[in-house]
Coordinates of C-alpha atoms and ligand atoms in Angstrom, one line a residue:
X1354 CA -12.9 17.2 -14.6
X1355 CA -15.0 15.0 -16.3
X1356 CA -13.8 11.2 -15.6
X1357 CA -15.0 7.3 -16.9
X1358 CA -15.2 4.5 -14.6
X1359 CA -13.0 1.5 -15.8
X1360 CA -12.5 -1.5 -13.4
X1361 CA -9.0 -1.9 -12.9
X1362 CA -9.3 -5.1 -15.4
X1363 CA -10.2 -2.2 -17.5
X1364 CA -7.8 0.1 -17.6
X1365 CA -5.2 -2.9 -17.7
X1366 CA -6.5 -4.0 -21.5
X1367 CA -6.8 0.2 -22.8
X1368 CA -2.6 -0.1 -21.9
X1369 CA -2.2 -3.1 -22.9
X1370 CA -4.3 -2.8 -26.3
X1371 CA -2.6 0.7 -26.8
X1372 CA 0.9 -1.2 -26.4
X1373 CA 0.3 -3.9 -28.5
X1374 CA -1.2 -1.4 -31.5
X1375 CA 1.7 0.6 -31.4
X1376 CA 4.4 -2.4 -32.6
X1377 CA 4.9 -3.6 -28.1
X1378 CA 4.9 -7.0 -28.1
X1379 CA 2.8 -9.1 -25.7
X1380 CA 5.3 -9.9 -23.2
X1381 CA 6.5 -6.0 -22.8
X1382 CA 3.0 -5.4 -23.7
X1383 CA 1.2 -7.2 -20.5
X1384 CA 4.3 -6.1 -18.1
X1385 CA 4.4 -2.0 -18.9
X1386 CA 0.5 -2.5 -18.5
X1387 CA 0.0 -3.8 -15.3
X1388 CA 2.5 -0.9 -14.0
X1389 CA 0.1 1.1 -15.5
X1390 CA -3.3 -0.5 -13.7
X1391 CA -0.7 -0.5 -10.2
X1392 CA -0.5 2.9 -10.3
X1393 CA -4.9 4.0 -11.4
X1394 CA -5.4 1.3 -8.8
X1395 CA -2.4 3.1 -5.7
X1396 CA -4.3 7.1 -6.4
X1397 CA -0.8 6.7 -8.1
X1398 CA -2.6 8.6 -11.3
X1399 CA 0.9 10.4 -12.6
X1400 CA 2.0 7.8 -13.5
X1401 CA -1.2 5.9 -14.3
X1402 CA -2.7 5.9 -18.3
X1403 CA -2.2 9.5 -18.2
X1404 CA 1.1 7.7 -20.0
X1405 CA -0.1 6.2 -21.8
X1406 CA 0.6 8.6 -25.4
X1407 CA 4.1 9.0 -24.4
X1408 CA 5.5 5.6 -24.2
X1409 CA 3.4 4.9 -27.5
X1410 CA 4.7 8.3 -28.7
X1411 CA 7.8 6.3 -28.3
X1412 CA 7.3 2.8 -30.1
X1413 CA 6.0 4.8 -32.8
X1414 CA 9.5 6.8 -33.4
X1415 CA 11.6 3.4 -33.1
X1416 CA 12.7 5.1 -29.8
X1417 CA 12.1 2.4 -27.4
X1418 CA 11.6 -1.7 -29.4
X1419 CA 8.8 -2.8 -28.3
X1420 CA 9.8 -6.4 -28.6
X1421 CA 13.2 -5.9 -25.9
X1422 CA 14.7 -8.9 -24.3
X1423 CA 16.7 -7.2 -21.3
X1424 CA 19.4 -9.8 -20.5
X1425 CA 21.4 -10.0 -18.0
X1426 CA 25.2 -10.9 -17.2
X1427 CA 27.3 -11.5 -13.8
X1428 CA 29.9 -8.3 -13.1
X1429 CA 30.7 -10.3 -10.0
X1430 CA 29.0 -12.5 -7.8
X1431 CA 26.8 -9.4 -5.8
X1432 CA 27.0 -7.4 -9.0
X1433 CA 24.1 -8.5 -11.8
X1434 CA 24.3 -5.8 -14.9
X1435 CA 20.8 -5.6 -17.4
X1436 CA 21.1 -4.0 -20.0
X1437 CA 17.4 -3.1 -21.1
X1438 CA 17.4 -4.1 -25.2
X1439 CA 16.1 -0.2 -25.5
X1440 CA 12.6 -1.5 -24.1
X1441 CA 10.6 -0.7 -21.0
X1442 CA 11.9 -1.0 -17.9
X1443 CA 9.1 -3.6 -16.1
X1444 CA 10.0 -6.2 -18.0
X1445 CA 13.9 -5.6 -17.2
X1446 CA 12.1 -5.7 -13.5
X1447 CA 10.7 -9.1 -13.9
X1448 CA 13.5 -10.7 -15.7
X1449 CA 16.7 -8.9 -13.6
X1450 CA 14.7 -9.0 -9.8
X1451 CA 14.2 -12.5 -8.9
X1452 CA 18.3 -13.2 -10.0
X1453 CA 18.7 -10.0 -7.8
X1454 CA 16.8 -11.2 -4.9
X1455 CA 18.8 -14.4 -5.5
X1456 CA 22.0 -13.4 -5.2
X1457 CA 20.7 -11.2 -2.1
X1458 CA 19.9 -14.0 -0.1
X1459 CA 23.3 -15.6 -1.0
X1460 CA 25.2 -13.4 -0.4
X1461 CA 24.0 -10.9 2.2
X1462 CA 23.6 -7.9 -0.1
X1463 CA 23.5 -7.3 -4.3
X1464 CA 22.9 -4.0 -6.7
X1465 CA 21.4 -4.8 -10.4
X1466 CA 22.8 -1.8 -12.7
X1467 CA 20.3 -1.6 -14.9
X1468 CA 21.2 0.2 -18.5
X1469 CA 19.4 0.6 -21.8
X1470 CA 16.1 0.6 -21.2
X1471 CA 13.7 3.3 -20.0
X1472 CA 11.8 4.4 -17.7
X1473 CA 8.4 5.7 -17.2
X1474 CA 7.0 4.8 -13.6
X1475 CA 6.8 5.2 -10.2
X1476 CA 9.9 3.3 -8.6
X1477 CA 7.3 1.9 -5.9
X1478 CA 6.8 -1.4 -8.0
X1479 CA 10.6 -3.5 -8.0
X1480 CA 11.4 -1.7 -4.2
X1481 CA 8.4 -3.4 -3.1
X1482 CA 8.4 -6.7 -5.4
X1483 CA 11.9 -7.0 -3.2
X1484 CA 10.6 -5.7 -0.4
X1485 CA 8.2 -8.7 -0.9
X1486 CA 11.4 -11.0 -0.6
X1487 CA 12.9 -10.5 2.5
X1488 CA 14.5 -8.1 1.2
X1489 CA 15.8 -3.8 1.7
X1490 CA 16.1 -2.6 -1.9
X1491 CA 17.0 0.4 -2.7
X1492 CA 16.0 2.1 -6.3
X1493 CA 16.5 5.6 -8.2
X1494 CA 16.6 6.6 -12.1
X1495 CA 17.7 10.0 -13.6
X1496 CA 15.3 11.8 -16.2
X1497 CA 15.8 15.0 -18.5
X1498 CA 17.3 17.9 -17.0
X1499 CA 14.3 19.4 -15.5
X1500 CA 15.1 20.9 -11.9
X1501 CA 17.8 23.6 -11.0
X1502 CA 20.6 22.4 -8.3
X1503 CA 20.1 24.6 -5.3
X1504 CA 20.6 28.6 -6.3
X1505 CA 20.7 28.4 -10.2
X1506 CA 17.7 28.6 -11.7
X1507 CA 18.8 26.5 -14.9
X1508 CA 17.9 22.7 -15.0
X1509 CA 20.7 19.8 -14.7
X1510 CA 19.2 17.6 -12.7
X1511 CA 16.1 15.0 -13.3
X1512 CA 13.0 14.9 -11.5
X1513 CA 15.5 12.4 -10.3
X1514 CA 13.2 10.4 -7.8
X1515 CA 14.9 7.3 -5.6
X1516 CA 12.6 4.4 -3.3
X1517 CA 13.3 2.8 -0.4
X1518 CA 11.3 -0.4 0.9
X1519 CA 11.5 -2.0 4.2
X1520 CA 10.2 -5.6 4.7
X1521 CA 7.5 -7.0 6.8
X1522 CA 6.8 -10.2 6.9
X1523 CA 2.5 -11.3 6.9
X1524 CA 2.3 -7.2 6.3
X1525 CA 3.1 -4.5 3.0
X1526 CA 5.7 -3.4 3.4
X1527 CA 7.6 0.1 4.7
X1528 CA 8.1 1.8 1.4
X1529 CA 9.3 5.2 0.4
X1530 CA 9.6 7.2 -3.5
X1531 CA 9.5 10.2 -4.4
X1532 CA 11.4 12.5 -6.7
X1533 CA 14.2 14.5 -5.4
X1534 CA 11.8 17.5 -7.3
X1535 CA 9.6 19.5 -5.1
X1536 CA 7.3 18.0 -7.1
X1537 CA 7.6 15.0 -9.9
X1538 CA 6.6 16.7 -12.9
X1539 CA 4.2 14.4 -14.1
X1540 CA 2.5 15.9 -11.1
X1541 CA 2.5 19.0 -11.4
X1542 CA 1.7 17.4 -15.8
X1543 CA -1.8 16.9 -14.4
X1544 CA -2.0 19.7 -11.4
X1545 CA -1.9 22.0 -15.7
X1546 CA -4.2 20.1 -16.9
X1547 CA -6.4 20.2 -14.5
X1548 CA -6.4 23.8 -13.5
X1549 CA -4.8 23.3 -10.5
X1550 CA -2.0 25.3 -8.3
X1551 CA 1.0 24.0 -7.1
X1552 CA 2.7 24.9 -3.9
X1553 CA 4.4 27.6 -3.4
X1554 CA 8.7 26.3 -4.1
X1555 CA 7.8 24.3 -6.2
X1556 CA 9.2 25.9 -9.4
X1557 CA 9.4 28.8 -11.2
X1558 CA 9.1 30.4 -14.2
X1559 CA 10.2 31.3 -18.2
X1560 CA 12.0 34.3 -16.0
X1561 CA 12.8 32.8 -14.0
X1562 CA 10.5 33.8 -10.8
X1563 CA 8.6 32.1 -8.0
X1564 CA 5.2 30.7 -9.4
X1565 CA 1.9 28.6 -8.5
X1566 CA 0.5 27.8 -11.7
X1567 CA 2.0 24.4 -13.1
X1568 CA 1.8 25.4 -16.8
X1569 CA 4.3 28.3 -16.5
X1570 CA 6.2 26.1 -14.5
X1571 CA 6.4 23.5 -17.6
X1572 CA 8.0 25.8 -19.6
X1573 CA 9.8 27.0 -17.1
X1574 CA 12.1 24.9 -14.1
X1575 CA 11.1 22.8 -11.1
X1576 CA 12.7 23.4 -8.2
X1577 CA 14.9 20.7 -5.6
X1578 CA 13.1 20.0 -2.7
X1579 CA 14.1 21.2 0.4
X1580 CA 17.2 23.2 -1.4
X1581 CA 20.1 21.5 -0.9
X1582 CA 19.9 19.1 0.5
X1583 CA 17.5 17.9 -2.3
X1584 CA 19.6 18.9 -4.8
X1585 CA 22.5 17.0 -3.3
X1586 CA 20.3 14.0 -3.6
X1587 CA 19.2 15.3 -6.3
X1588 CA 23.3 14.6 -7.5
X1589 CA 23.7 11.2 -6.1
X1590 CA 21.5 10.2 -8.4
X1591 CA 23.0 11.4 -11.1
X1592 CA 26.0 9.4 -10.0
X1593 CA 24.4 6.1 -9.5
X1594 CA 22.0 6.0 -12.5
X1595 CA 24.5 7.0 -14.4
X1596 CA 28.7 6.6 -13.9
X1597 CA 27.6 4.4 -11.4
X1598 CA 26.0 1.8 -13.7
X1599 CA 27.8 2.8 -16.9
X1600 CA 24.9 5.4 -18.5
X1601 CA 24.4 8.7 -19.0
X1602 CA 24.3 12.8 -16.5
X1603 CA 20.5 13.4 -17.9
X1604 CA 22.1 16.1 -19.4
X1605 CA 23.4 14.0 -22.5
X1606 CA 20.8 11.7 -22.2
X1607 CA 18.0 14.8 -23.2
X1608 CA 21.2 15.5 -26.3
X1609 CA 20.6 12.2 -27.7
X1610 CA 17.4 12.2 -27.0
X1611 CA 15.0 12.6 -29.6
X1612 CA 12.2 14.7 -27.8
X1613 CA 9.3 12.7 -28.8
X1614 CA 7.5 13.1 -25.2
X1615 CA 8.5 9.5 -24.7
X1616 CA 10.9 8.8 -22.0
X1617 CA 14.3 8.4 -23.0
X1618 CA 17.0 5.7 -23.1
X1619 CA 18.8 5.9 -19.1
X1620 CA 19.9 4.2 -16.4
X1621 CA 18.7 2.8 -13.1
X1622 CA 20.1 1.5 -9.7
X1623 CA 18.2 -1.1 -7.9
X1624 CA 20.5 -2.8 -5.1
X1625 CA 19.2 -5.3 -2.6
X1626 CA 20.0 -6.0 1.1
X1627 CA 18.9 -9.5 3.3
X1628 CA 19.0 -7.1 6.8
X1629 CA 18.8 -11.1 8.7
X1630 CA 21.7 -11.5 6.9
X1631 CA 23.4 -8.4 8.1
X1632 CA 22.2 -8.5 11.7
X1633 CA 22.4 -12.0 12.2
X1634 CA 19.2 -11.7 13.4
X1635 CA 15.6 -11.3 12.7
X1636 CA 15.0 -7.2 12.1
X1637 CA 10.9 -8.0 12.1
X1638 CA 11.2 -7.5 16.4
X1639 CA 12.7 -4.3 15.4
X1640 CA 11.4 -2.6 13.5
X1641 CA 7.8 -3.2 14.5
X1642 CA 8.4 -1.5 18.4
X1643 CA 9.6 1.5 16.0
X1644 CA 6.7 1.4 13.9
X1645 CA 4.7 1.5 17.5
X1646 CA 6.5 4.7 18.6
X1647 CA 5.6 6.0 15.2
X1648 CA 2.5 5.7 15.3
X1649 CA 1.9 6.8 18.7
X1650 CA 2.3 10.1 17.5
X1651 CA -0.1 12.2 15.7
X1652 CA -0.2 13.3 13.1
X1653 CA 2.3 10.2 11.6
X1654 CA 1.6 7.6 9.6
X1655 CA 4.5 5.3 7.6
X1656 CA 5.4 5.9 3.9
X1657 CA 3.8 4.4 1.3
X1658 CA 0.3 3.6 3.6
X1659 CA -2.3 5.7 1.4
X1660 CA -1.2 3.9 -1.6
X1661 CA -1.0 0.3 0.0
X1662 CA -5.4 1.3 1.6
X1663 CA -6.3 3.1 -1.7
X1664 CA -4.6 -1.4 -2.9
X1665 CA -7.5 -2.3 0.0
X1666 CA -10.1 -1.3 -3.2
X1667 CA -10.5 -3.8 -6.1
X1668 CA -13.0 -1.3 -7.5
X1669 CA -13.6 0.8 -10.7
X1670 CA -11.3 3.8 -10.9
X1671 CA -12.2 7.4 -12.1
X1672 CA -10.6 8.2 -14.6
X1673 CA -10.0 11.3 -17.0
X1674 CA -13.0 11.2 -20.4
X1675 CA -11.0 13.1 -22.7
X1676 CA -8.1 10.9 -22.2
X1677 CA -10.0 7.7 -22.1
X1678 CA -11.4 8.2 -25.4
X1679 CA -7.1 9.2 -26.9
X1680 CA -6.2 6.5 -25.7
X1681 CA -9.6 3.7 -27.0
X1682 CA -8.7 5.8 -30.8
X1683 CA -4.8 4.2 -30.2
X1684 CA -6.0 1.2 -29.1
X1685 CA -7.2 -0.2 -32.8
X1686 CA -5.8 -1.4 -35.3
X1687 CA -4.6 0.8 -38.0
X1688 CA -5.6 -0.2 -41.3
X1689 CA -3.5 -2.3 -43.7
Ligands
NDP2733 P1 4.8 12.7 -3.4 O1 5.5 13.5 -2.4 O2 3.5 12.3 -3.2 O3 5.5 11.6 -2.2 C1 6.3 10.8 -1.3 C2 6.6 9.8 -1.0 O4 6.4 9.9 1.1 C3 5.4 8.7 -0.9 O5 6.0 7.3 -0.7 C4 4.9 8.6 -0.1 O6 4.3 7.7 0.7 C5 5.6 9.5 1.7 N1 4.6 10.7 2.0 C6 3.8 12.1 1.9 N2 3.1 12.2 2.4 C7 3.7 11.5 3.9 C8 3.7 11.7 5.3 N3 2.8 12.8 5.7 N4 4.2 10.9 5.4 C9 4.6 9.7 5.7 N5 4.9 9.3 4.3 C10 4.3 10.3 3.5 O7 5.5 11.6 -4.8 P2 6.8 12.3 -5.7 O8 5.4 13.7 -5.9 O9 7.6 12.9 -4.9 O10 7.0 11.8 -6.7 C11 5.8 10.7 -7.4 C12 6.1 9.6 -8.0 O11 7.3 10.3 -8.8 C13 7.0 8.6 -7.4 O12 6.2 7.3 -7.2 C14 8.6 8.8 -8.3 O13 9.0 7.6 -8.9 C15 8.0 8.8 -9.4 N6 8.5 10.1 -10.5 C16 9.1 8.9 -11.3 C17 10.1 9.3 -12.3 C18 11.2 8.1 -13.4 O14 11.9 9.0 -14.4 N7 10.1 7.4 -13.5 C19 11.1 10.2 -11.9 C20 10.3 11.3 -10.5 C21 9.3 10.8 -10.0 P3 1.9 7.5 0.2 O15 2.2 6.8 -1.5 O16 1.7 6.7 0.9 O17 1.7 8.8 0.1
PYC2734 O1 7.4 12.5 -13.3 O2 9.0 13.3 -13.1 C1 8.3 12.8 -13.8 C2 8.3 11.5 -14.6 C3 9.5 11.5 -15.4 C4 9.9 10.6 -15.5 C5 8.9 9.7 -15.6 N1 8.5 10.7 -14.6

């Protein structure tokens, strides 16, 4: 793969211009472009610029409202509803997270039920933001059917990520952010683009046969991670990001989607808990003692550490040259 080197500012600006050219207003374009830049910064390339053609397709088709103004209401003192206005999720997060922090601090725990939103990104930005405020955070989002239930070879679950973050004042939080599929579909698509095989157990081809060829898996079905255990968590995500918040299951999401290649409308479950309010004491010393134990085990590391280490490099990032060329063309305002 040939690459070009782009600074983090250039990455954000390129994404921003593509979204603006497709009709997004500045607030929506800025919120999405920043998330895309953060993904490239942290080496989460499957959810970085690679996604821009999908974001743009859904703006062009009218499926996603690039001028969305998410609205927040309170269902109970600790349950917030964020109506995403059929826009992209990052602006909804910017609006609901401060209210969620305030409710979790005053009541000990709080929940945001996000609906009418289009999530096409990694989940760590929102849980990290909450952990940065001293809160434990848990979130999940469903997608469109691409993962088979354990024992099956037909898709029912989305790739359905779950993310959590645990606060560590003065230090980066612990953050696990994972698809409940053996691999995120975006990672499989990047492997197909770059011509790399994927590990055995990632998915099946269209005939239901096991394969490590990512292109054949994209025509077939992904498998859940860890067999029936991962499938059980994928099902939990269907329930939490669907009926729990007032949105659809992945199969219903797909039925109403226009298949323009962009993210479908769906829901997000986002919960924040203040650990000090639950235990009545500062969880910091116990957390650090636990981490020290883990660090004493050869080969072990904290989830999130790989990404957080990459973040320390503020330099340019190598981006697929063909993608950059495509995005530069998309960023040109159309005549007339
Ligand atoms: P990975 O399998 O690459 O990583 C999952 C998690 O495991 C990360 O937090 C990672 O931390 C951690 N981890 C990896 N190796 C180790 C290790 N040796 N020890 C401890 N922790 C480890 O991610 P996935 O392919 O499952 O998902 C990729 C992304 O796709 C996620 O960000 C997810 O949110 C996104 N996604 C989004 C969807 C959507 O609908 N919006 C749908 C599906 C996925 P680290 O980052 O530090 O390596
Ligand atoms: O990688 O599976 C994925 C995915 C779906 C929506 C956004 N990312």
